[in-house]
Amino acid sequence: MNEPSSFGTNENHPWYYNDADHPNIQPLFCPTNPQDSNSQWDEPPYKTQAVYQYGESAHLSSITLCMTAVQANGTHRFYNVKSLYGLTETIATLDAQYKATKKRGIVVSRSTFPSSGHYGGHWLGDNTATWADLQSAAIGVQEFNMFGIPYVGTDICGFNKPTNEELCLRWQQMGAFHPFMRNHNAITQPAQDPAEWPTVLAATIRANRFRYSYLPYLFSLHFVASLKGGTVIRPLFYEYPKDTKTHDLGFQFLWGSSMLIAPVVFEKAMTVHAYLPEDDWYSLYDYKYGQLIKPDYQTFPAPWSSLIPVFVKGGSILPRQKPNVTTTSTRDNAFELLIAPGTKFSM
């Protein structure tokens, strides 16, 4: 995954142990004994998150090279450049794509670094089919936009462990509003494509049609971000920094400055308790579509058969198209403008 892999590092009996085809392979062991002067690289004085997840047997060299390794003709220690692999691989791959096709390409990496957003996107890695990870997904896409990587998404419905109908449905609904949208799970897990459940299929079609309708707006946000930097998905406090109620709304987010999304992230919930900042907001989903909604905290209905709560800010003009079954077919349809009047603006 965007770095030198050596599955079995520091293991007495790695997966290739006693392999009849390769009987002389020696396991790779790195200097992790504190008495060894070179252990400062594989066992730095601070503990990383891996210790809390995997225990004291976890090392920075697990599943990769020893941190003491040197590269670039001995000028760089692996300890110092390991985190750059994702970035440099993204740059090289994007360049190769263009040289091969003479067209703009898309590169999505699991490993990124500051400035990676200039060259590619990021997906948040192997999550698990749990409600906690669905909630983390809502937060993660906002965080990576703040890191300067706007094209980001998660493994919808969860990568590890079997998902379930309700969780997958809610994840599909929210995932339709992530810049990078993909349902993906481990090969050993049960199928979880939307067609596995009629309810999930119906909810996915509805959410995807909304996404396809507003792809011109989403594309425009990416275009502006590519020229000027900034975010595509953003936290509410980006637009309303003086409103302290927006400072702890990790599950709500904005598309640009004009569209507010409040996904369902709790099990068995059929409503969303959401906050609308002081502004003019119009409903864009099944509940009171097109009607002006009062700001402040409110509870909005969110049954399985509905879109999740979505609102457009008054004073906004958004491009959209009638959706079709593919992005290419959608692109052939005429453009429309959604005009949301604001009390502070005159037509």
mmCIF file of C-alpha atoms in Angstrom:
data_model
loop_
_atom_site.group_PDB
_atom_site.id
_atom_site.type_symbol
_atom_site.label_atom_id
_atom_site.label_comp_id
_atom_site.label_asym_id
_atom_site.label_seq_id
_atom_site.Cartn_x
_atom_site.Cartn_y
_atom_site.Cartn_z
ATOM 1 C CA MET A 1 0.000 0.000 0.000
ATOM 2 C CA ASN A 2 2.212 2.804 -1.300
ATOM 3 C CA GLU A 3 5.307 1.628 0.548
ATOM 4 C CA PRO A 4 7.810 -1.258 0.370
ATOM 5 C CA SER A 5 5.971 -4.297 1.705
ATOM 6 C CA SER A 6 7.609 -7.228 3.425
ATOM 7 C CA PHE A 7 4.853 -9.192 5.107
ATOM 8 C CA GLY A 8 6.399 -11.174 7.923
ATOM 9 C CA THR A 9 8.999 -8.670 9.155
ATOM 10 C CA ASN A 10 10.151 -9.465 12.713
ATOM 11 C CA GLU A 11 8.177 -12.748 12.728
ATOM 12 C CA ASN A 12 9.843 -16.049 13.625
ATOM 13 C CA HIS A 13 7.456 -17.981 11.397
ATOM 14 C CA PRO A 14 6.247 -15.646 8.627
ATOM 15 C CA TRP A 15 3.837 -16.734 5.924
ATOM 16 C CA TYR A 16 6.696 -17.995 3.741
ATOM 17 C CA TYR A 17 8.285 -20.115 6.510
ATOM 18 C CA ASN A 18 9.296 -23.569 5.234
ATOM 19 C CA ASP A 19 8.133 -22.711 1.726
ATOM 20 C CA ALA A 20 9.257 -25.670 -0.413
ATOM 21 C CA ASP A 21 9.778 -23.420 -3.434
ATOM 22 C CA HIS A 22 11.941 -20.964 -1.477
ATOM 23 C CA PRO A 23 13.598 -22.982 1.290
ATOM 24 C CA ASN A 24 16.447 -20.542 1.916
ATOM 25 C CA ILE A 25 14.490 -17.352 2.556
ATOM 26 C CA GLN A 26 15.540 -15.824 5.841
ATOM 27 C CA PRO A 27 13.003 -13.760 7.821
ATOM 28 C CA LEU A 28 13.768 -10.055 8.070
ATOM 29 C CA PHE A 29 14.505 -8.926 11.612
ATOM 30 C CA CYS A 30 15.087 -5.292 12.520
ATOM 31 C CA PRO A 31 17.076 -3.883 15.465
ATOM 32 C CA THR A 32 14.400 -3.489 18.133
ATOM 33 C CA ASN A 33 16.464 -4.380 21.202
ATOM 34 C CA PRO A 34 17.034 -1.228 23.297
ATOM 35 C CA GLN A 35 20.634 -2.380 23.838
ATOM 36 C CA ASP A 36 21.276 -2.027 20.098
ATOM 37 C CA SER A 37 22.397 1.486 19.136
ATOM 38 C CA ASN A 38 20.447 1.240 15.869
ATOM 39 C CA SER A 39 17.160 0.573 17.662
ATOM 40 C CA GLN A 40 16.511 4.320 17.946
ATOM 41 C CA TRP A 41 14.960 4.161 14.480
ATOM 42 C CA ASP A 42 12.708 1.143 14.869
ATOM 43 C CA GLU A 43 12.030 1.880 18.535
ATOM 44 C CA PRO A 44 11.946 5.687 18.826
ATOM 45 C CA PRO A 45 11.647 7.235 22.305
ATOM 46 C CA TYR A 46 7.954 8.032 21.774
ATOM 47 C CA LYS A 47 5.254 5.415 21.257
ATOM 48 C CA THR A 48 3.089 5.469 18.160
ATOM 49 C CA GLN A 49 -0.607 4.666 17.907
ATOM 50 C CA ALA A 50 0.288 1.137 16.794
ATOM 51 C CA VAL A 51 1.297 0.277 20.354
ATOM 52 C CA TYR A 52 -2.212 0.989 21.622
ATOM 53 C CA GLN A 53 -3.818 -1.041 18.869
ATOM 54 C CA TYR A 54 -1.410 -3.963 18.509
ATOM 55 C CA GLY A 55 0.567 -4.026 21.762
ATOM 56 C CA GLU A 56 4.261 -3.790 22.545
ATOM 57 C CA SER A 57 5.124 -6.251 19.782
ATOM 58 C CA ALA A 58 4.200 -3.658 17.157
ATOM 59 C CA HIS A 59 7.097 -1.865 15.509
ATOM 60 C CA LEU A 60 7.383 0.815 12.851
ATOM 61 C CA SER A 61 8.998 -1.825 10.634
ATOM 62 C CA SER A 62 6.037 -4.234 10.814
ATOM 63 C CA ILE A 63 5.056 -5.380 7.309
ATOM 64 C CA THR A 64 7.715 -3.163 5.731
ATOM 65 C CA LEU A 65 11.471 -2.512 5.775
ATOM 66 C CA CYS A 66 13.655 -1.767 8.766
ATOM 67 C CA MET A 67 13.720 1.912 9.627
ATOM 68 C CA THR A 68 17.522 1.706 9.566
ATOM 69 C CA ALA A 69 17.516 1.053 5.810
ATOM 70 C CA VAL A 70 19.085 3.724 3.621
ATOM 71 C CA GLN A 71 17.989 4.911 0.198
ATOM 72 C CA ALA A 72 18.994 7.285 -2.582
ATOM 73 C CA ASN A 73 22.617 6.117 -2.601
ATOM 74 C CA GLY A 74 22.734 6.192 1.162
ATOM 75 C CA THR A 75 21.640 9.812 1.504
ATOM 76 C CA HIS A 76 18.269 9.178 3.180
ATOM 77 C CA ARG A 77 17.309 6.844 5.972
ATOM 78 C CA PHE A 78 14.025 4.984 5.417
ATOM 79 C CA TYR A 79 12.787 6.317 8.762
ATOM 80 C CA ASN A 80 12.746 9.827 7.259
ATOM 81 C CA VAL A 81 11.237 9.097 3.838
ATOM 82 C CA LYS A 82 8.761 6.281 4.468
ATOM 83 C CA SER A 83 5.818 8.692 4.630
ATOM 84 C CA LEU A 84 6.711 10.147 1.224
ATOM 85 C CA TYR A 85 6.040 6.956 -0.720
ATOM 86 C CA GLY A 86 2.338 7.641 -1.196
ATOM 87 C CA LEU A 87 2.976 11.179 -2.420
ATOM 88 C CA THR A 88 5.800 10.313 -4.807
ATOM 89 C CA GLU A 89 3.965 7.276 -6.178
ATOM 90 C CA THR A 90 0.902 9.435 -6.822
ATOM 91 C CA ILE A 91 2.995 11.993 -8.709
ATOM 92 C CA ALA A 92 4.697 9.312 -10.819
ATOM 93 C CA THR A 93 1.438 7.492 -11.568
ATOM 94 C CA LEU A 94 -0.392 10.661 -12.584
ATOM 95 C CA ASP A 95 2.471 11.592 -14.893
ATOM 96 C CA ALA A 96 2.474 8.115 -16.449
ATOM 97 C CA GLN A 97 -1.295 8.250 -16.969
ATOM 98 C CA TYR A 98 -1.035 11.484 -18.880
ATOM 99 C CA LYS A 99 1.889 10.320 -20.998
ATOM 100 C CA ALA A 100 0.022 7.112 -21.900
ATOM 101 C CA THR A 101 -3.394 8.628 -22.632
ATOM 102 C CA LYS A 102 -2.808 12.365 -23.177
ATOM 103 C CA LYS A 103 -5.809 12.883 -20.910
ATOM 104 C CA ARG A 104 -6.248 13.988 -17.340
ATOM 105 C CA GLY A 105 -6.241 11.040 -14.971
ATOM 106 C CA ILE A 106 -7.384 10.326 -11.438
ATOM 107 C CA VAL A 107 -5.152 8.743 -8.816
ATOM 108 C CA VAL A 108 -6.552 7.686 -5.447
ATOM 109 C CA SER A 109 -4.067 6.668 -2.771
ATOM 110 C CA ARG A 110 -4.380 5.116 0.648
ATOM 111 C CA SER A 111 -1.217 6.867 1.782
ATOM 112 C CA THR A 112 -0.944 10.626 1.397
ATOM 113 C CA PHE A 113 1.220 13.478 2.649
ATOM 114 C CA PRO A 114 1.001 17.286 2.669
ATOM 115 C CA SER A 115 0.537 18.463 -0.960
ATOM 116 C CA SER A 116 -0.884 15.091 -2.101
ATOM 117 C CA GLY A 117 -4.193 16.818 -2.827
ATOM 118 C CA HIS A 118 -2.534 18.665 -5.707
ATOM 119 C CA TYR A 119 -1.978 15.362 -7.508
ATOM 120 C CA GLY A 120 -4.591 12.873 -6.315
ATOM 121 C CA GLY A 121 -7.204 11.816 -3.817
ATOM 122 C CA HIS A 122 -7.319 9.701 -0.695
ATOM 123 C CA TRP A 123 -9.507 6.921 0.561
ATOM 124 C CA LEU A 124 -9.655 6.327 4.273
ATOM 125 C CA GLY A 125 -8.481 2.716 4.238
ATOM 126 C CA ASP A 126 -9.765 -0.505 5.737
ATOM 127 C CA ASN A 127 -12.654 0.479 7.949
ATOM 128 C CA THR A 128 -15.110 -1.897 9.612
ATOM 129 C CA ALA A 129 -18.847 -2.370 9.143
ATOM 130 C CA THR A 130 -19.836 -0.630 12.371
ATOM 131 C CA TRP A 131 -21.852 2.442 13.241
ATOM 132 C CA ALA A 132 -18.770 3.932 14.883
ATOM 133 C CA ASP A 133 -16.905 3.723 11.575
ATOM 134 C CA LEU A 134 -19.837 5.251 9.709
ATOM 135 C CA GLN A 135 -19.585 8.186 12.109
ATOM 136 C CA SER A 136 -15.820 8.329 11.595
ATOM 137 C CA ALA A 137 -16.411 8.476 7.844
ATOM 138 C CA ALA A 138 -18.496 11.633 8.235
ATOM 139 C CA ILE A 139 -15.656 13.234 10.169
ATOM 140 C CA GLY A 140 -12.779 11.847 8.092
ATOM 141 C CA VAL A 141 -13.814 13.428 4.796
ATOM 142 C CA GLN A 142 -13.990 16.816 6.502
ATOM 143 C CA GLU A 143 -10.585 16.351 8.099
ATOM 144 C CA PHE A 144 -8.880 15.469 4.828
ATOM 145 C CA ASN A 145 -10.419 18.485 3.125
ATOM 146 C CA MET A 146 -8.869 20.567 5.900
ATOM 147 C CA PHE A 147 -5.575 18.781 5.181
ATOM 148 C CA GLY A 148 -5.764 19.995 1.577
ATOM 149 C CA ILE A 149 -6.933 16.702 0.032
ATOM 150 C CA PRO A 150 -10.500 17.397 -1.179
ATOM 151 C CA TYR A 151 -11.041 14.230 -3.247
ATOM 152 C CA VAL A 152 -11.671 11.746 -0.437
ATOM 153 C CA GLY A 153 -14.069 8.968 0.532
ATOM 154 C CA THR A 154 -14.495 5.745 2.477
ATOM 155 C CA ASP A 155 -15.277 2.100 1.830
ATOM 156 C CA ILE A 156 -19.058 2.430 1.822
ATOM 157 C CA CYS A 157 -20.846 -0.157 3.998
ATOM 158 C CA GLY A 158 -17.536 -1.117 5.634
ATOM 159 C CA PHE A 159 -14.517 -3.128 4.480
ATOM 160 C CA ASN A 160 -14.023 -5.606 7.331
ATOM 161 C CA LYS A 161 -16.732 -7.788 8.881
ATOM 162 C CA PRO A 162 -20.194 -8.423 7.435
ATOM 163 C CA THR A 163 -22.384 -5.359 7.106
ATOM 164 C CA ASN A 164 -26.167 -5.322 7.537
ATOM 165 C CA GLU A 165 -29.127 -3.856 5.716
ATOM 166 C CA GLU A 166 -29.662 -0.765 7.839
ATOM 167 C CA LEU A 167 -25.988 0.164 8.180
ATOM 168 C CA CYS A 168 -25.330 -0.286 4.471
ATOM 169 C CA LEU A 169 -28.404 1.756 3.564
ATOM 170 C CA ARG A 170 -27.374 4.686 5.739
ATOM 171 C CA TRP A 171 -23.788 4.490 4.470
ATOM 172 C CA GLN A 172 -24.926 4.529 0.845
ATOM 173 C CA GLN A 173 -27.071 7.564 1.585
ATOM 174 C CA MET A 174 -24.188 9.469 3.160
ATOM 175 C CA GLY A 175 -21.530 8.190 0.754
ATOM 176 C CA ALA A 176 -23.391 9.756 -2.161
ATOM 177 C CA PHE A 177 -22.251 13.095 -0.749
ATOM 178 C CA HIS A 178 -18.567 12.197 -0.473
ATOM 179 C CA PRO A 179 -16.350 13.377 -3.337
ATOM 180 C CA PHE A 180 -14.949 9.860 -3.857
ATOM 181 C CA MET A 181 -17.828 7.390 -3.704
ATOM 182 C CA ARG A 182 -17.201 3.636 -3.672
ATOM 183 C CA ASN A 183 -18.805 0.583 -2.068
ATOM 184 C CA HIS A 184 -15.945 -1.797 -1.280
ATOM 185 C CA ASN A 185 -15.247 -4.678 1.097
ATOM 186 C CA ALA A 186 -12.808 -7.516 1.725
ATOM 187 C CA ILE A 187 -12.893 -10.485 -0.636
ATOM 188 C CA THR A 188 -13.608 -12.778 2.319
ATOM 189 C CA GLN A 189 -16.753 -10.882 3.354
ATOM 190 C CA PRO A 190 -20.331 -11.411 2.127
ATOM 191 C CA ALA A 191 -21.513 -9.393 -0.862
ATOM 192 C CA GLN A 192 -22.750 -5.931 0.052
ATOM 193 C CA ASP A 193 -23.585 -4.257 -3.219
ATOM 194 C CA PRO A 194 -26.887 -2.353 -2.946
ATOM 195 C CA ALA A 195 -28.823 -4.996 -4.878
ATOM 196 C CA GLU A 196 -28.376 -7.415 -1.955
ATOM 197 C CA TRP A 197 -31.345 -5.699 -0.274
ATOM 198 C CA PRO A 198 -34.301 -4.090 -2.106
ATOM 199 C CA THR A 199 -34.436 -1.288 0.473
ATOM 200 C CA VAL A 200 -30.730 -0.488 0.076
ATOM 201 C CA LEU A 201 -31.055 -0.571 -3.704
ATOM 202 C CA ALA A 202 -33.961 1.885 -3.635
ATOM 203 C CA ALA A 203 -32.163 4.223 -1.222
ATOM 204 C CA THR A 204 -28.961 4.071 -3.275
ATOM 205 C CA ILE A 205 -30.741 4.885 -6.520
ATOM 206 C CA ARG A 206 -32.404 7.854 -4.889
ATOM 207 C CA ALA A 207 -29.178 9.136 -3.341
ATOM 208 C CA ASN A 208 -27.173 8.570 -6.529
ATOM 209 C CA ARG A 209 -29.730 10.393 -8.666
ATOM 210 C CA PHE A 210 -29.428 13.387 -6.372
ATOM 211 C CA ARG A 211 -25.640 13.194 -6.606
ATOM 212 C CA TYR A 212 -25.748 12.931 -10.392
ATOM 213 C CA SER A 213 -28.115 15.918 -10.541
ATOM 214 C CA TYR A 214 -25.622 18.099 -8.728
ATOM 215 C CA LEU A 215 -22.396 16.782 -10.246
ATOM 216 C CA PRO A 216 -21.938 20.115 -12.082
ATOM 217 C CA TYR A 217 -21.863 21.843 -8.696
ATOM 218 C CA LEU A 218 -19.537 19.217 -7.201
ATOM 219 C CA PHE A 219 -17.252 19.446 -10.232
ATOM 220 C CA SER A 220 -17.216 23.247 -9.955
ATOM 221 C CA LEU A 221 -16.164 23.008 -6.308
ATOM 222 C CA HIS A 222 -13.281 20.719 -7.288
ATOM 223 C CA PHE A 223 -12.302 23.054 -10.120
ATOM 224 C CA VAL A 224 -12.135 26.069 -7.818
ATOM 225 C CA ALA A 225 -10.187 24.050 -5.226
ATOM 226 C CA SER A 226 -7.702 22.947 -7.900
ATOM 227 C CA LEU A 227 -7.031 26.578 -8.843
ATOM 228 C CA LYS A 228 -7.183 28.342 -5.505
ATOM 229 C CA GLY A 229 -6.948 25.621 -2.876
ATOM 230 C CA GLY A 230 -9.598 25.289 -0.207
ATOM 231 C CA THR A 231 -12.212 22.661 0.485
ATOM 232 C CA VAL A 232 -14.976 20.847 -1.374
ATOM 233 C CA ILE A 233 -16.585 19.342 1.711
ATOM 234 C CA ARG A 234 -16.195 21.588 4.719
ATOM 235 C CA PRO A 235 -17.246 21.724 8.370
ATOM 236 C CA LEU A 236 -19.963 24.190 9.282
ATOM 237 C CA PHE A 237 -17.542 26.203 11.382
ATOM 238 C CA TYR A 238 -15.631 27.093 8.210
ATOM 239 C CA GLU A 239 -18.608 29.173 7.081
ATOM 240 C CA TYR A 240 -19.842 30.191 10.525
ATOM 241 C CA PRO A 241 -16.729 30.505 12.712
ATOM 242 C CA LYS A 242 -18.374 32.880 15.195
ATOM 243 C CA ASP A 243 -21.341 30.573 15.753
ATOM 244 C CA THR A 244 -20.123 28.378 18.609
ATOM 245 C CA LYS A 245 -22.928 25.883 17.969
ATOM 246 C CA THR A 246 -21.145 24.858 14.762
ATOM 247 C CA HIS A 247 -17.900 23.988 16.540
ATOM 248 C CA ASP A 248 -18.956 20.465 17.527
ATOM 249 C CA LEU A 249 -21.065 19.252 14.602
ATOM 250 C CA GLY A 250 -18.800 16.541 13.251
ATOM 251 C CA PHE A 251 -21.560 14.554 11.555
ATOM 252 C CA GLN A 252 -22.980 17.454 9.521
ATOM 253 C CA PHE A 253 -21.061 18.966 6.628
ATOM 254 C CA LEU A 254 -21.320 21.351 3.703
ATOM 255 C CA TRP A 255 -20.785 21.052 -0.032
ATOM 256 C CA GLY A 256 -19.012 24.328 -0.665
ATOM 257 C CA SER A 257 -20.787 27.173 1.076
ATOM 258 C CA SER A 258 -24.257 26.466 -0.270
ATOM 259 C CA MET A 259 -25.430 22.919 0.502
ATOM 260 C CA LEU A 260 -25.803 21.462 4.004
ATOM 261 C CA ILE A 261 -26.032 17.692 4.548
ATOM 262 C CA ALA A 262 -27.160 16.028 7.789
ATOM 263 C CA PRO A 263 -26.720 12.231 7.441
ATOM 264 C CA VAL A 264 -28.186 9.511 9.634
ATOM 265 C CA VAL A 265 -25.307 8.002 11.621
ATOM 266 C CA PHE A 266 -27.086 6.283 14.517
ATOM 267 C CA GLU A 267 -28.642 2.826 14.525
ATOM 268 C CA LYS A 268 -32.451 2.635 14.343
ATOM 269 C CA ALA A 269 -32.743 6.403 13.928
ATOM 270 C CA MET A 270 -35.594 7.610 11.738
ATOM 271 C CA THR A 271 -34.925 11.283 12.392
ATOM 272 C CA VAL A 272 -31.903 13.583 12.433
ATOM 273 C CA HIS A 273 -31.431 16.263 15.067
ATOM 274 C CA ALA A 274 -29.565 18.851 13.013
ATOM 275 C CA TYR A 275 -28.471 22.442 13.370
ATOM 276 C CA LEU A 276 -29.072 25.091 10.709
ATOM 277 C CA PRO A 277 -26.964 28.229 11.257
ATOM 278 C CA GLU A 278 -28.505 31.689 11.116
ATOM 279 C CA ASP A 279 -29.281 32.011 7.415
ATOM 280 C CA ASP A 280 -32.020 31.246 4.909
ATOM 281 C CA TRP A 281 -32.227 27.493 4.263
ATOM 282 C CA TYR A 282 -34.495 25.646 1.854
ATOM 283 C CA SER A 283 -35.182 21.933 1.995
ATOM 284 C CA LEU A 284 -33.852 19.936 -0.959
ATOM 285 C CA TYR A 285 -35.133 16.551 0.177
ATOM 286 C CA ASP A 286 -38.523 14.890 0.544
ATOM 287 C CA TYR A 287 -39.537 16.773 3.686
ATOM 288 C CA LYS A 288 -40.967 20.208 2.779
ATOM 289 C CA TYR A 289 -39.060 20.351 -0.502
ATOM 290 C CA GLY A 290 -38.465 23.927 -1.596
ATOM 291 C CA GLN A 291 -39.798 25.421 1.617
ATOM 292 C CA LEU A 292 -37.903 27.867 3.804
ATOM 293 C CA ILE A 293 -36.731 26.185 7.016
ATOM 294 C CA LYS A 294 -36.131 28.154 10.196
ATOM 295 C CA PRO A 295 -32.545 28.099 11.483
ATOM 296 C CA ASP A 296 -31.434 26.585 14.809
ATOM 297 C CA TYR A 297 -31.712 22.997 16.075
ATOM 298 C CA GLN A 298 -34.548 20.963 14.632
ATOM 299 C CA THR A 299 -35.503 17.324 14.290
ATOM 300 C CA PHE A 300 -36.028 16.261 10.685
ATOM 301 C CA PRO A 301 -37.685 13.051 9.475
ATOM 302 C CA ALA A 302 -35.310 10.631 7.741
ATOM 303 C CA PRO A 303 -37.049 7.339 6.895
ATOM 304 C CA TRP A 304 -35.254 4.702 4.850
ATOM 305 C CA SER A 305 -37.269 5.606 1.766
ATOM 306 C CA SER A 306 -36.235 9.278 1.839
ATOM 307 C CA LEU A 307 -33.097 11.183 1.058
ATOM 308 C CA ILE A 308 -31.152 12.224 4.114
ATOM 309 C CA PRO A 309 -31.789 15.861 5.101
ATOM 310 C CA VAL A 310 -30.245 18.249 2.562
ATOM 311 C CA PHE A 311 -30.633 22.021 2.463
ATOM 312 C CA VAL A 312 -29.547 24.853 0.171
ATOM 313 C CA LYS A 313 -28.610 28.269 1.477
ATOM 314 C CA GLY A 314 -30.561 31.304 0.364
ATOM 315 C CA GLY A 315 -28.676 33.495 -2.088
ATOM 316 C CA SER A 316 -27.169 30.479 -3.860
ATOM 317 C CA ILE A 317 -27.339 29.624 -7.554
ATOM 318 C CA LEU A 318 -26.350 26.017 -8.234
ATOM 319 C CA PRO A 319 -25.911 24.282 -11.606
ATOM 320 C CA ARG A 320 -27.592 20.920 -12.008
ATOM 321 C CA GLN A 321 -28.815 18.445 -14.631
ATOM 322 C CA LYS A 322 -31.512 15.829 -14.959
ATOM 323 C CA PRO A 323 -29.835 12.594 -13.795
ATOM 324 C CA ASN A 324 -29.371 9.468 -15.881
ATOM 325 C CA VAL A 325 -27.949 6.018 -15.113
ATOM 326 C CA THR A 326 -24.336 7.020 -15.870
ATOM 327 C CA THR A 327 -22.341 10.204 -15.516
ATOM 328 C CA THR A 328 -21.734 10.221 -19.278
ATOM 329 C CA SER A 329 -25.445 10.028 -20.056
ATOM 330 C CA THR A 330 -26.219 12.627 -17.416
ATOM 331 C CA ARG A 331 -23.726 14.970 -19.034
ATOM 332 C CA ASP A 332 -25.770 14.878 -22.251
ATOM 333 C CA ASN A 333 -28.778 16.437 -20.524
ATOM 334 C CA ALA A 334 -29.479 20.155 -20.476
ATOM 335 C CA PHE A 335 -28.189 22.273 -17.627
ATOM 336 C CA GLU A 336 -30.509 23.896 -15.115
ATOM 337 C CA LEU A 337 -29.982 26.503 -12.416
ATOM 338 C CA LEU A 338 -31.341 26.080 -8.925
ATOM 339 C CA ILE A 339 -31.939 29.603 -7.602
ATOM 340 C CA ALA A 340 -32.537 29.897 -3.866
ATOM 341 C CA PRO A 341 -33.674 33.441 -2.962
ATOM 342 C CA GLY A 342 -32.377 34.966 0.220
ATOM 343 C CA THR A 343 -34.056 37.607 2.333
ATOM 344 C CA LYS A 344 -30.798 39.574 2.245
ATOM 345 C CA PHE A 345 -30.741 39.535 -1.564
ATOM 346 C CA SER A 346 -33.018 41.037 -4.203
ATOM 347 C CA MET A 347 -33.737 39.513 -7.597
#
